[in-house]
């Protein structure tokens, strides 16, 4: 380390003010000219390297929902009135009251791209991420589900991806002690270069234990809990590490996040113990956007400021620079807001479970401008910005939309034109072909790798239409959940396709004897910059919102995954819909299948 | 006063809640024990539950063996305290050399979870007295490293001394030698098995209620020894 | 000399949860001077007698790359085991 | 020189399903001269700078014997890593 290049100089707020004209790699970080200009306007100067990293992350499609947000008004406007919803869209996960004392939290999320790069770790950390979302609401995670989509069952790459994904879900979920109570495995060539790994988690909490992400209380301490921070997944942001931006390409290769379910289990137990002792004022999980997201969202939610001494963050690699610490996607971490008087107790609980807990900052005043997020690195200020500008004021786009040109073409190919089995032999043949097809055949070889029994409350799991979990042993109250989605239907008609997915999940929950009350969704689509994909997306959202209004159940949260495509070819639009229902007494659940000889078989509906 | 049965929680234990429920349903009082605390809190028996203690890192049960509580458990076990190790608990007992043999990676290399039939081969242990000889029971098996191995001499000794307590029937789920699902020490107070009796205690949630017998057995055993 | 050893280790920047868990357990064994533990795989490939060294190396490379190591998160090294064995433990 | 490597291998008589799975996959890779594969662990123990060799050996031995290897199924060897690194792949 003899040559002094730009990377050795700490880019502080002072330096940024003094060098307004320094060229910055905003385009490489995915920011448009007008977005960069807006950041400069917000700050009244050029952003520091750390700030640029933070804005590029928070204003990305993944975090800002810049393409999808305008369409979500359908959910808000059409949402049926209910007094069951304790937390909804905008929170880490929806929370629904089940009885006067008990609530559940549930949400489905995607981890599609990481799972293609490294199937095992990608899927494992997908489970880890959704579990922390549920934990952040104050709930004990009690079950998971895994709606999956792969390419052709006979393609060699499916041989790599599928066992890896299933192995990762199995390892992580089993190690956390979460029964897997359902999911989907669908094969279709459209997912060959872009498999879908969606993960759902269900949690249960006493209504009184509901947590908030708001970093309220001036003087309260900001505590980082869990794993050390390393250079995990800081992909695009590493272009900042190079002196000349062209040099960045090699180091820009993201480092794969490796999941540590053991640490996550300890994180769960320590957080729950802290909630029960009322030690936590606010809490937020660290997900894809790491500290950047957790710091800005917690501060913005409280409309206060925050001061962080970033060098206090425990690091796996000492050489990390501040923007890397802020952007790191290291797993198994939570951010807590704690009253100073409770800090020792928080440390004691963390210590009991063998989890690292470190005070890294404090909540500061709002001032005239709603508070500042100030991040220091060894005493030098590297970030000074309004937290709301990161968390809430990201760009919002009304992307152009166009009905796909091939819709008429696809529609011409009607099912009626397919050959039909005519003779009993042909009928038999067709039935056997169907039973043997990868999408319909027995899935035990996968589901056997998942624990169904742990915690002893699984009432129904695979191969039932919906998973059923007892949530209260004394009263027998339980919930049923099913996830469904059909990309082929949605490709033909995204509006109806989304509704069919909703209807199927709704029926699946209904047939267990449960009363459906809430919806979560994971919307898997191609590039939002493709007007035809955007049209599919808008139609699916409208269809889902209308369907929910019709059925009288609200969408409580979910996730959007865009850019699911190989080259220019998008996957089938794949809205995955999860429906949750309540059973007042799980002893009265119904399972599928014929039970008694001589029972009458009836067909309901048309 | 009903018997007090301790359930140890290690970092990464998962089935401790299930074991406690099973103990309750069998009519005893579950008492939680903490890995880092050597106190046994006056319990009459101990269950080492399933799970992934210390993430199952390095080798299942290898790190848990060095916990404070295991020292006391080992001493108490040699003095006759009934100790049951289920799945990860069985692995810990083997790593601690309280039971012979070792649990290795399943032959098919997958985690496998299914209802599993076994035969109760020895009804004279502290944990099997309530079963009838050769009784067939069905309880869930769920593990990735449940393949029981030991050298031939050890296996022969186990057979000769009737220390194979449970044997898989209708298929061996993990490749265990001689279809061994569970074994006991020479005194019959320490038993380890891979399948999960604590997951078969309620008709609503288990494949059967056969597992309850393990927990009622120890109560019968304790009743007989304290009388 | 018919054995090739392939050592597969996680890349240095990748989290090694196993190693970390072992480090945390060491104080109980009184091993206080160990500062870090990384756990990887050691794979012994036995070749038919008389296989020449270059063939062994090439094949080991192919196998390691395709099967033994996951290039996304792991590095590997290959070494033809010399007749001088590493000293056995006591 | 502050690193000790502990190699842990299954005893020869213990079945190694992972190794067998690799053997079964070899024909596809055209590695026909490999006759056997055994998969074990390579554990790197880093010691504080300046720890003398004998202390490292002793501690590594204690740790390996008590924790890193299970004597029922595994053998281990210990080697202080020389400055001459094994040649990297390719
Ligand atoms: N398809 C969707 N339907 C409903 N709500 C959604 C959807 N996608 C995202 N949301 C909601 O938007 C909010 C932000 O989502 P997200 O960024 O995934 O949360 P997180 O920060 O926990 O990852 C969450 O409350 C989420 O539930």
mmCIF file of C-alpha atoms in Angstrom, chain A residues 170 174-177 259-262 265-266 352-353 448-459 470 473 586-587 589, chain B residues 9 11-15 17-18 21 24 34-35 52 54-55 57 110-115 140 142 199 202 204-207:
data_model
loop_
_atom_site.group_PDB
_atom_site.id
_atom_site.type_symbol
_atom_site.label_atom_id
_atom_site.label_comp_id
_atom_site.label_asym_id
_atom_site.label_seq_id
_atom_site.Cartn_x
_atom_site.Cartn_y
_atom_site.Cartn_z
ATOM 1 C CA UNK A 170 -34.174 -27.611 4.066
ATOM 2 C CA UNK A 174 -34.902 -27.150 9.583
ATOM 3 C CA UNK A 175 -32.076 -25.625 11.603
ATOM 4 C CA UNK A 176 -34.338 -22.799 12.743
ATOM 5 C CA UNK A 177 -36.969 -25.250 13.931
ATOM 6 C CA UNK A 259 -26.400 -18.083 5.680
ATOM 7 C CA UNK A 260 -25.771 -19.072 9.279
ATOM 8 C CA UNK A 261 -29.055 -20.494 10.574
ATOM 9 C CA UNK A 262 -27.515 -21.152 13.976
ATOM 10 C CA UNK A 265 -31.901 -19.081 15.752
ATOM 11 C CA UNK A 266 -30.032 -17.293 18.551
ATOM 12 C CA UNK A 352 -26.955 -15.198 27.432
ATOM 13 C CA UNK A 353 -27.673 -16.358 23.878
ATOM 14 C CA UNK A 448 -39.368 -35.252 2.853
ATOM 15 C CA UNK A 449 -36.311 -33.038 3.177
ATOM 16 C CA UNK A 450 -38.293 -30.583 5.272
ATOM 17 C CA UNK A 451 -39.201 -30.932 8.926
ATOM 18 C CA UNK A 452 -42.996 -30.881 9.354
ATOM 19 C CA UNK A 453 -43.239 -31.828 12.986
ATOM 20 C CA UNK A 454 -41.027 -29.442 14.938
ATOM 21 C CA UNK A 455 -42.827 -27.409 17.633
ATOM 22 C CA UNK A 456 -45.633 -29.950 17.594
ATOM 23 C CA UNK A 457 -48.400 -27.737 16.202
ATOM 24 C CA UNK A 458 -48.532 -28.854 12.600
ATOM 25 C CA UNK A 459 -52.068 -30.076 11.992
ATOM 26 C CA UNK A 470 -52.354 -24.615 15.802
ATOM 27 C CA UNK A 473 -52.883 -25.031 22.539
ATOM 28 C CA UNK A 586 -58.171 -27.047 14.647
ATOM 29 C CA UNK A 587 -59.725 -30.296 15.844
ATOM 30 C CA UNK A 589 -60.099 -29.285 10.320
ATOM 31 C CA UNK B 9 -31.883 -26.309 26.033
ATOM 32 C CA UNK B 11 -28.080 -23.032 21.737
ATOM 33 C CA UNK B 12 -29.782 -24.411 18.650
ATOM 34 C CA UNK B 13 -32.064 -26.918 20.427
ATOM 35 C CA UNK B 14 -35.417 -27.057 18.650
ATOM 36 C CA UNK B 15 -37.545 -29.859 20.016
ATOM 37 C CA UNK B 17 -40.821 -27.420 23.539
ATOM 38 C CA UNK B 18 -42.062 -30.708 22.112
ATOM 39 C CA UNK B 21 -45.214 -31.070 26.035
ATOM 40 C CA UNK B 24 -46.661 -32.885 30.514
ATOM 41 C CA UNK B 34 -29.884 -24.516 30.547
ATOM 42 C CA UNK B 35 -26.724 -25.703 28.815
ATOM 43 C CA UNK B 52 -29.175 -28.488 15.826
ATOM 44 C CA UNK B 54 -24.399 -25.265 17.875
ATOM 45 C CA UNK B 55 -25.756 -25.446 14.360
ATOM 46 C CA UNK B 57 -21.321 -27.452 13.027
ATOM 47 C CA UNK B 110 -30.461 -36.180 2.397
ATOM 48 C CA UNK B 111 -32.339 -34.920 5.393
ATOM 49 C CA UNK B 112 -35.341 -37.219 5.613
ATOM 50 C CA UNK B 113 -38.587 -36.640 7.467
ATOM 51 C CA UNK B 114 -41.314 -39.297 7.483
ATOM 52 C CA UNK B 115 -43.358 -41.448 9.836
ATOM 53 C CA UNK B 140 -41.542 -39.460 12.965
ATOM 54 C CA UNK B 142 -36.213 -36.530 10.764
ATOM 55 C CA UNK B 199 -43.669 -35.793 17.956
ATOM 56 C CA UNK B 202 -51.210 -36.269 20.055
ATOM 57 C CA UNK B 204 -53.946 -34.216 15.970
ATOM 58 C CA UNK B 205 -50.312 -33.510 15.186
ATOM 59 C CA UNK B 206 -48.469 -36.837 15.063
ATOM 60 C CA UNK B 207 -48.659 -39.987 12.966
#
